[in-house]
CSV table of C-alpha atoms in Angstrom, one decimal:
chain,number,residue,atom,x,y,z
A,1,MET,CA,-153.9,37.4,-173.0
A,2,VAL,CA,-157.6,38.1,-172.9
A,3,GLN,CA,-158.3,34.7,-171.5
A,4,ASN,CA,-155.8,35.2,-168.7
A,5,VAL,CA,-157.4,38.5,-167.8
A,6,VAL,CA,-160.9,36.9,-167.8
A,7,ARG,CA,-159.6,34.0,-165.7
A,8,PHE,CA,-158.0,36.4,-163.2
A,9,PHE,CA,-161.2,38.4,-162.7
A,10,THR,CA,-163.2,35.1,-162.4
A,11,LYS,CA,-161.0,34.0,-159.6
A,12,ILE,CA,-161.3,37.4,-157.8
A,13,ASP,CA,-165.1,37.2,-158.2
A,14,TYR,CA,-165.1,33.7,-156.8
A,15,LEU,CA,-163.0,34.7,-153.8
A,16,LEU,CA,-165.2,37.7,-153.0
A,17,ARG,CA,-168.4,35.7,-153.3
A,18,GLU,CA,-167.1,32.9,-151.1
A,19,THR,CA,-165.8,35.4,-148.5
A,20,LEU,CA,-169.1,37.2,-148.3
A,21,LEU,CA,-171.0,33.9,-148.1
A,22,GLY,CA,-168.8,32.8,-145.2
A,23,LEU,CA,-169.3,36.1,-143.4
A,24,ARG,CA,-173.1,35.6,-143.7
A,25,ARG,CA,-172.8,32.1,-142.2
A,26,GLY,CA,-170.8,33.5,-139.3
A,27,GLY,CA,-173.8,35.5,-137.9
A,28,TRP,CA,-173.3,37.0,-134.4
A,29,MET,CA,-169.9,35.3,-134.1
A,30,ASN,CA,-168.6,37.8,-136.7
A,31,TRP,CA,-169.4,40.7,-134.3
A,32,ALA,CA,-167.8,38.9,-131.4
A,33,ALA,CA,-164.6,38.5,-133.5
A,34,VAL,CA,-164.6,42.1,-134.7
A,35,SER,CA,-165.4,43.6,-131.3
A,36,THR,CA,-162.6,41.6,-129.6
A,37,VAL,CA,-160.1,42.8,-132.2
A,38,ALA,CA,-161.4,46.3,-131.8
A,39,VAL,CA,-160.9,46.3,-128.1
A,40,LEU,CA,-157.4,44.8,-128.5
A,41,LEU,CA,-156.4,47.4,-131.1
A,42,PHE,CA,-158.0,50.2,-129.1
A,43,LEU,CA,-155.8,49.3,-126.1
A,44,PHE,CA,-152.8,48.9,-128.3
A,45,GLY,CA,-153.4,52.3,-130.0
A,46,ALA,CA,-154.0,54.1,-126.7
A,47,SER,CA,-150.7,52.7,-125.3
A,48,LEU,CA,-148.9,53.9,-128.5
A,49,GLN,CA,-150.4,57.4,-128.2
A,50,ILE,CA,-149.5,57.6,-124.5
A,51,SER,CA,-146.0,56.5,-125.2
A,52,TRP,CA,-145.6,59.0,-128.1
A,53,GLN,CA,-147.0,61.8,-126.0
A,54,LEU,CA,-144.7,61.1,-123.1
A,55,GLU,CA,-141.8,61.0,-125.6
A,56,ASN,CA,-142.9,64.5,-126.9
A,57,VAL,CA,-143.1,65.8,-123.3
A,58,LEU,CA,-139.6,64.5,-122.6
A,59,GLY,CA,-138.4,66.1,-125.8
A,60,GLN,CA,-139.9,69.4,-124.8
A,61,LEU,CA,-138.5,69.2,-121.3
A,62,GLY,CA,-135.1,68.2,-122.7
A,63,SER,CA,-135.0,71.4,-124.8
A,64,GLN,CA,-136.1,73.5,-121.8
A,65,LEU,CA,-134.1,71.8,-119.1
A,66,GLU,CA,-131.2,74.0,-118.1
A,67,ILE,CA,-127.8,72.9,-116.8
A,68,SER,CA,-126.2,75.4,-114.5
A,69,VAL,CA,-122.4,75.7,-115.1
A,70,TYR,CA,-120.4,77.6,-112.5
A,71,LEU,CA,-116.9,78.7,-113.5
A,72,ASP,CA,-113.7,79.1,-111.5
A,73,GLU,CA,-113.1,82.6,-110.0
A,74,ASN,CA,-110.3,83.3,-112.5
A,75,THR,CA,-112.1,82.1,-115.6
A,76,VAL,CA,-113.7,84.6,-117.9
A,77,GLY,CA,-117.2,83.7,-119.0
A,78,GLU,CA,-116.7,84.9,-122.6
A,79,SER,CA,-113.8,82.6,-123.1
A,80,MET,CA,-115.9,79.5,-122.1
A,81,GLN,CA,-119.0,80.1,-124.3
A,82,SER,CA,-117.4,78.8,-127.5
A,83,ARG,CA,-116.0,75.7,-125.7
A,84,LEU,CA,-119.4,74.9,-124.2
A,85,LEU,CA,-121.1,75.1,-127.6
A,86,LEU,CA,-118.7,72.6,-129.0
A,87,VAL,CA,-119.9,70.0,-126.5
A,88,ASP,CA,-121.9,67.4,-128.3
A,89,GLY,CA,-125.6,67.8,-127.5
A,90,VAL,CA,-125.5,71.4,-126.3
A,91,ALA,CA,-128.2,73.5,-128.0
A,92,ALA,CA,-127.5,76.9,-126.4
A,93,ALA,CA,-125.3,78.4,-123.7
A,94,LYS,CA,-126.3,81.7,-122.1
A,95,LEU,CA,-123.8,83.6,-120.0
A,96,ILE,CA,-124.9,85.2,-116.7
A,97,PRO,CA,-122.0,87.5,-115.5
A,98,LYS,CA,-121.4,87.4,-111.8
A,99,GLU,CA,-122.3,91.1,-111.6
A,100,ASP,CA,-125.8,90.4,-112.9
A,101,ALA,CA,-126.2,87.4,-110.7
A,102,TRP,CA,-125.1,89.5,-107.7
A,103,GLN,CA,-127.7,92.2,-108.5
A,104,ASN,CA,-130.5,89.7,-108.9
A,105,LEU,CA,-129.5,88.1,-105.6
A,106,MET,CA,-129.6,91.4,-103.8
A,107,LYS,CA,-133.0,92.2,-105.3
A,108,ASP,CA,-134.4,88.8,-104.2
A,109,LEU,CA,-133.1,89.5,-100.7
A,110,GLY,CA,-134.6,93.0,-100.7
A,111,LYS,CA,-131.3,94.9,-100.4
A,112,ASN,CA,-130.8,97.9,-102.7
A,113,ASP,CA,-127.4,99.1,-101.4
A,114,LEU,CA,-125.1,96.8,-103.4
A,115,THR,CA,-122.0,98.8,-102.5
A,116,GLN,CA,-122.4,98.2,-98.8
A,117,ALA,CA,-123.2,94.5,-99.2
A,118,THR,CA,-120.2,94.1,-101.4
A,119,GLN,CA,-118.0,95.8,-98.9
A,120,GLN,CA,-119.2,93.7,-96.0
A,121,LEU,CA,-118.5,90.5,-97.9
A,122,GLY,CA,-115.2,91.8,-99.2
A,123,GLY,CA,-116.3,91.8,-102.8
A,124,ASN,CA,-118.7,89.9,-105.1
A,125,PRO,CA,-118.5,86.3,-103.9
A,126,LEU,CA,-120.3,84.9,-107.0
A,127,VAL,CA,-118.7,83.6,-110.2
A,128,ASP,CA,-119.7,83.7,-113.8
A,129,GLU,CA,-122.5,81.2,-114.7
A,130,PHE,CA,-123.8,79.6,-117.8
A,131,LYS,CA,-127.3,78.3,-118.4
A,132,VAL,CA,-126.8,75.5,-120.9
A,133,ARG,CA,-129.7,73.9,-122.8
A,134,ALA,CA,-129.6,70.3,-124.1
A,135,THR,CA,-131.0,69.1,-127.5
A,136,SER,CA,-132.6,66.1,-125.7
A,137,SER,CA,-133.5,65.2,-122.1
A,138,ASP,CA,-131.8,61.9,-122.5
A,139,ARG,CA,-128.5,63.6,-123.1
A,140,VAL,CA,-128.5,65.9,-120.1
A,141,PRO,CA,-126.5,63.6,-117.7
A,142,ASP,CA,-123.9,62.9,-120.4
A,143,ILE,CA,-123.6,66.6,-121.3
A,144,ALA,CA,-123.2,67.6,-117.6
A,145,LYS,CA,-120.5,65.0,-117.2
A,146,ARG,CA,-118.6,66.3,-120.3
A,147,ILE,CA,-118.9,69.9,-119.2
A,148,SER,CA,-117.7,69.1,-115.6
A,149,GLY,CA,-114.4,67.8,-117.2
A,150,LEU,CA,-113.7,71.1,-119.0
A,151,LYS,CA,-110.9,73.3,-117.6
A,152,GLY,CA,-112.2,76.4,-115.8
A,153,VAL,CA,-115.5,74.7,-114.7
A,154,ASN,CA,-115.9,74.6,-111.0
A,155,GLU,CA,-119.3,73.0,-110.6
A,156,VAL,CA,-122.2,71.6,-112.8
A,157,TRP,CA,-125.7,71.3,-111.4
A,158,TYR,CA,-129.0,70.3,-113.0
A,159,THR,CA,-132.4,69.0,-111.8
A,160,ASN,CA,-133.7,66.1,-113.7
A,161,GLU,CA,-136.2,64.6,-111.2
A,162,VAL,CA,-139.2,65.5,-113.4
A,163,VAL,CA,-137.6,64.0,-116.5
A,164,GLU,CA,-136.7,60.8,-114.6
A,165,ARG,CA,-140.3,60.5,-113.3
A,166,ILE,CA,-141.8,60.9,-116.7
A,167,GLY,CA,-139.2,58.4,-118.1
A,168,GLN,CA,-140.2,55.9,-115.4
A,169,LEU,CA,-143.9,56.5,-116.2
A,170,ARG,CA,-143.2,55.9,-119.9
A,171,ARG,CA,-141.4,52.6,-119.2
A,172,ALA,CA,-144.1,51.5,-116.8
A,173,VAL,CA,-146.8,52.2,-119.4
A,174,SER,CA,-144.8,50.4,-122.1
A,175,ASN,CA,-144.3,47.3,-119.9
A,176,SER,CA,-147.9,47.1,-118.7
A,177,SER,CA,-149.1,47.7,-122.3
A,178,VAL,CA,-147.0,44.8,-123.6
A,179,ALA,CA,-148.6,42.4,-121.1
A,180,ILE,CA,-152.1,43.6,-121.7
A,181,VAL,CA,-151.8,43.6,-125.5
A,182,ALA,CA,-150.2,40.1,-125.4
A,183,ILE,CA,-153.2,38.8,-123.4
A,184,PHE,CA,-155.8,40.4,-125.7
A,185,THR,CA,-153.9,39.2,-128.8
A,186,VAL,CA,-154.2,35.6,-127.7
A,187,ILE,CA,-157.9,36.2,-126.9
A,188,ALA,CA,-158.6,37.8,-130.3
A,189,ILE,CA,-156.8,35.0,-132.2
A,190,ALA,CA,-158.8,32.4,-130.2
A,191,VAL,CA,-162.1,34.1,-131.0
A,192,ILE,CA,-161.3,34.5,-134.7
A,193,THR,CA,-160.1,30.8,-134.8
A,194,THR,CA,-163.4,29.7,-133.2
A,195,THR,CA,-165.5,31.8,-135.5
A,196,ILE,CA,-163.8,30.6,-138.7
A,197,ARG,CA,-163.9,27.0,-137.5
A,198,LEU,CA,-167.7,27.3,-137.0
A,199,ILE,CA,-168.1,28.7,-140.5
A,200,VAL,CA,-166.0,25.9,-141.9
A,201,LEU,CA,-168.1,23.3,-140.1
A,202,ALA,CA,-171.3,25.0,-141.3
A,203,ARG,CA,-170.1,24.7,-144.9
A,204,ARG,CA,-168.7,21.2,-144.6
A,205,ARG,CA,-170.9,19.7,-147.3
A,206,GLU,CA,-170.1,22.4,-149.8
A,207,ILE,CA,-166.4,21.9,-149.1
A,208,GLU,CA,-166.7,18.1,-149.6
A,209,VAL,CA,-168.4,18.7,-153.0
A,210,MET,CA,-165.6,21.1,-154.0
A,211,GLN,CA,-163.0,18.4,-153.0
A,212,LEU,CA,-164.9,15.8,-155.1
A,213,VAL,CA,-164.6,18.0,-158.2
A,214,GLY,CA,-160.9,18.4,-157.8
A,215,ALA,CA,-160.5,21.8,-156.0
A,216,THR,CA,-157.3,22.2,-154.1
A,217,ALA,CA,-157.2,22.8,-150.3
A,218,THR,CA,-155.6,26.2,-150.9
A,219,TRP,CA,-158.3,27.3,-153.2
A,220,ILE,CA,-161.0,26.0,-150.9
A,221,TYR,CA,-159.8,27.5,-147.7
A,222,PHE,CA,-158.3,30.8,-148.9
A,223,PRO,CA,-161.7,32.6,-148.6
A,224,PHE,CA,-161.7,31.7,-144.9
A,225,VAL,CA,-158.3,33.5,-144.5
A,226,LEU,CA,-159.8,36.5,-146.3
A,227,GLN,CA,-162.6,36.5,-143.7
A,228,GLY,CA,-160.1,36.7,-141.0
A,229,VAL,CA,-158.5,39.7,-142.7
A,230,VAL,CA,-161.9,41.3,-142.9
A,231,PHE,CA,-162.3,40.8,-139.1
A,232,GLY,CA,-158.9,42.4,-138.5
A,233,VAL,CA,-159.4,45.3,-140.8
A,234,THR,CA,-162.9,46.1,-139.5
A,235,GLY,CA,-161.7,45.8,-136.0
A,236,ALA,CA,-158.8,48.2,-136.8
A,237,ALA,CA,-161.1,50.8,-138.4
A,238,THR,CA,-163.5,50.6,-135.4
A,239,ALA,CA,-160.6,51.0,-132.9
A,240,TYR,CA,-159.2,54.0,-134.8
A,241,VAL,CA,-162.7,55.7,-134.7
A,242,MET,CA,-162.9,55.0,-131.0
A,243,LEU,CA,-159.5,56.5,-130.4
A,244,MET,CA,-160.3,59.7,-132.4
A,245,LEU,CA,-163.6,60.1,-130.4
A,246,SER,CA,-161.7,59.6,-127.2
A,247,LEU,CA,-159.2,62.3,-128.2
A,248,ASN,CA,-162.0,64.7,-129.0
A,249,LEU,CA,-163.6,64.1,-125.7
A,250,LEU,CA,-160.3,64.5,-123.9
A,251,GLY,CA,-159.7,67.8,-125.7
A,252,GLU,CA,-163.1,69.1,-124.6
A,253,ALA,CA,-162.5,67.9,-121.0
A,254,ILE,CA,-159.2,69.8,-120.6
A,255,VAL,CA,-160.4,73.2,-122.0
A,256,ASN,CA,-160.8,74.7,-118.6
A,257,GLN,CA,-157.9,72.8,-116.9
A,258,PRO,CA,-154.6,74.4,-115.8
A,259,GLU,CA,-151.9,75.1,-118.3
A,260,LEU,CA,-149.8,72.3,-117.0
A,261,ILE,CA,-152.4,69.7,-117.8
A,262,LYS,CA,-152.9,71.2,-121.2
A,263,SER,CA,-149.2,71.1,-121.9
A,264,LEU,CA,-149.2,67.4,-121.3
A,265,THR,CA,-151.7,66.9,-124.2
A,266,LEU,CA,-150.3,69.6,-126.5
A,267,GLY,CA,-150.0,68.4,-130.1
A,268,LEU,CA,-151.6,65.0,-129.4
A,269,THR,CA,-154.2,65.3,-132.1
A,270,THR,CA,-151.9,67.0,-134.6
A,271,ASP,CA,-149.1,64.5,-134.3
A,272,PHE,CA,-148.4,63.0,-137.7
A,273,ARG,CA,-147.9,59.7,-136.1
A,274,VAL,CA,-151.4,59.7,-134.8
A,275,GLN,CA,-152.8,60.8,-138.1
A,276,LEU,CA,-150.8,58.6,-140.5
A,277,LEU,CA,-148.7,56.0,-138.7
A,278,LEU,CA,-151.3,54.9,-136.1
A,279,PRO,CA,-154.0,53.8,-138.6
A,280,LEU,CA,-151.4,52.0,-140.7
A,281,VAL,CA,-150.1,50.2,-137.7
A,282,LEU,CA,-153.6,49.2,-136.6
A,283,LEU,CA,-154.5,47.9,-140.0
A,284,ILE,CA,-151.3,45.8,-140.3
A,285,PHE,CA,-151.7,44.5,-136.7
A,286,GLY,CA,-155.4,43.7,-137.2
A,287,SER,CA,-154.7,41.9,-140.6
A,288,VAL,CA,-151.9,39.8,-139.0
A,289,ILE,CA,-154.2,38.8,-136.2
A,290,GLY,CA,-156.9,37.9,-138.6
A,291,VAL,CA,-154.6,35.8,-140.8
A,292,LEU,CA,-153.2,34.0,-137.8
A,293,GLY,CA,-156.6,33.2,-136.4
A,294,SER,CA,-157.8,32.0,-139.8
A,295,LEU,CA,-154.8,29.8,-140.5
A,296,LEU,CA,-155.1,28.1,-137.1
A,297,ALA,CA,-158.8,27.4,-137.8
A,298,VAL,CA,-158.4,25.9,-141.3
A,299,ARG,CA,-155.0,24.1,-140.7
A,300,ARG,CA,-156.6,21.0,-139.3
A,301,PHE,CA,-159.3,20.8,-142.0
A,302,SER,CA,-156.9,21.6,-144.9
A,303,PHE,CA,-154.3,19.0,-143.7
A,304,ASN,CA,-156.9,16.3,-143.4
A,305,SER,CA,-158.2,17.0,-146.9
């Protein structure tokens, strides 16, 4: 038992020493690999943040976007409220009686004599109306379609141009981000592969000696894979620091901006996904890139051993 523990820590010590030795041999190429990974993960993290924020904005608009439901003349508003609330996706339904709507219309037109206006038109021409709010912006079209099919509903109207525009922007950001991230991923893997390959060549004699004494290819080249992981993790940490600094600068820049602009960035720094999920995703993505680059670098050498 004791021997196994000692053997385990001996292996760990060997792997750490070999990994550090390889990093020292890498020289300036280490910084090239780390900086390339950092730029890649910065762009990837920024695209994630933009996508998440646009998703938050869409959610906020979805909860605020109102569907106007106009009833038939002979339909009583109170009888429709419970039916509207039963529609899947409806968060709230506020009744606006036709009397209140008529008074608001007259005030907007600058007319105070409601009796005279009503007599001229032969009565109140308006109908009871509901302002319906959806639980999500994505569900508004479906909710409007369901409500329009209810008995007693004359017309359903809503404006979703802003939501559609933001949705289009989100899709455009996602598509362009995928292309950019894919290109930089290939570049990052190529740089890591070149760096690790140069380190392997620099230690070629040491590797030949280890092969002569019976060391396996896995044992010889595993430290180089760990070096790739170091590149990925260091790049991820650098990218996350850059993203946090960018968020702080953005927060200072919009202090004196209009409320509309502030609302677009509301909750960006306090989002749990930015605080917890983003660094985890960056670390995993960086590690995967490092491992892939390392494996591509040592594959030819290890297979020839």
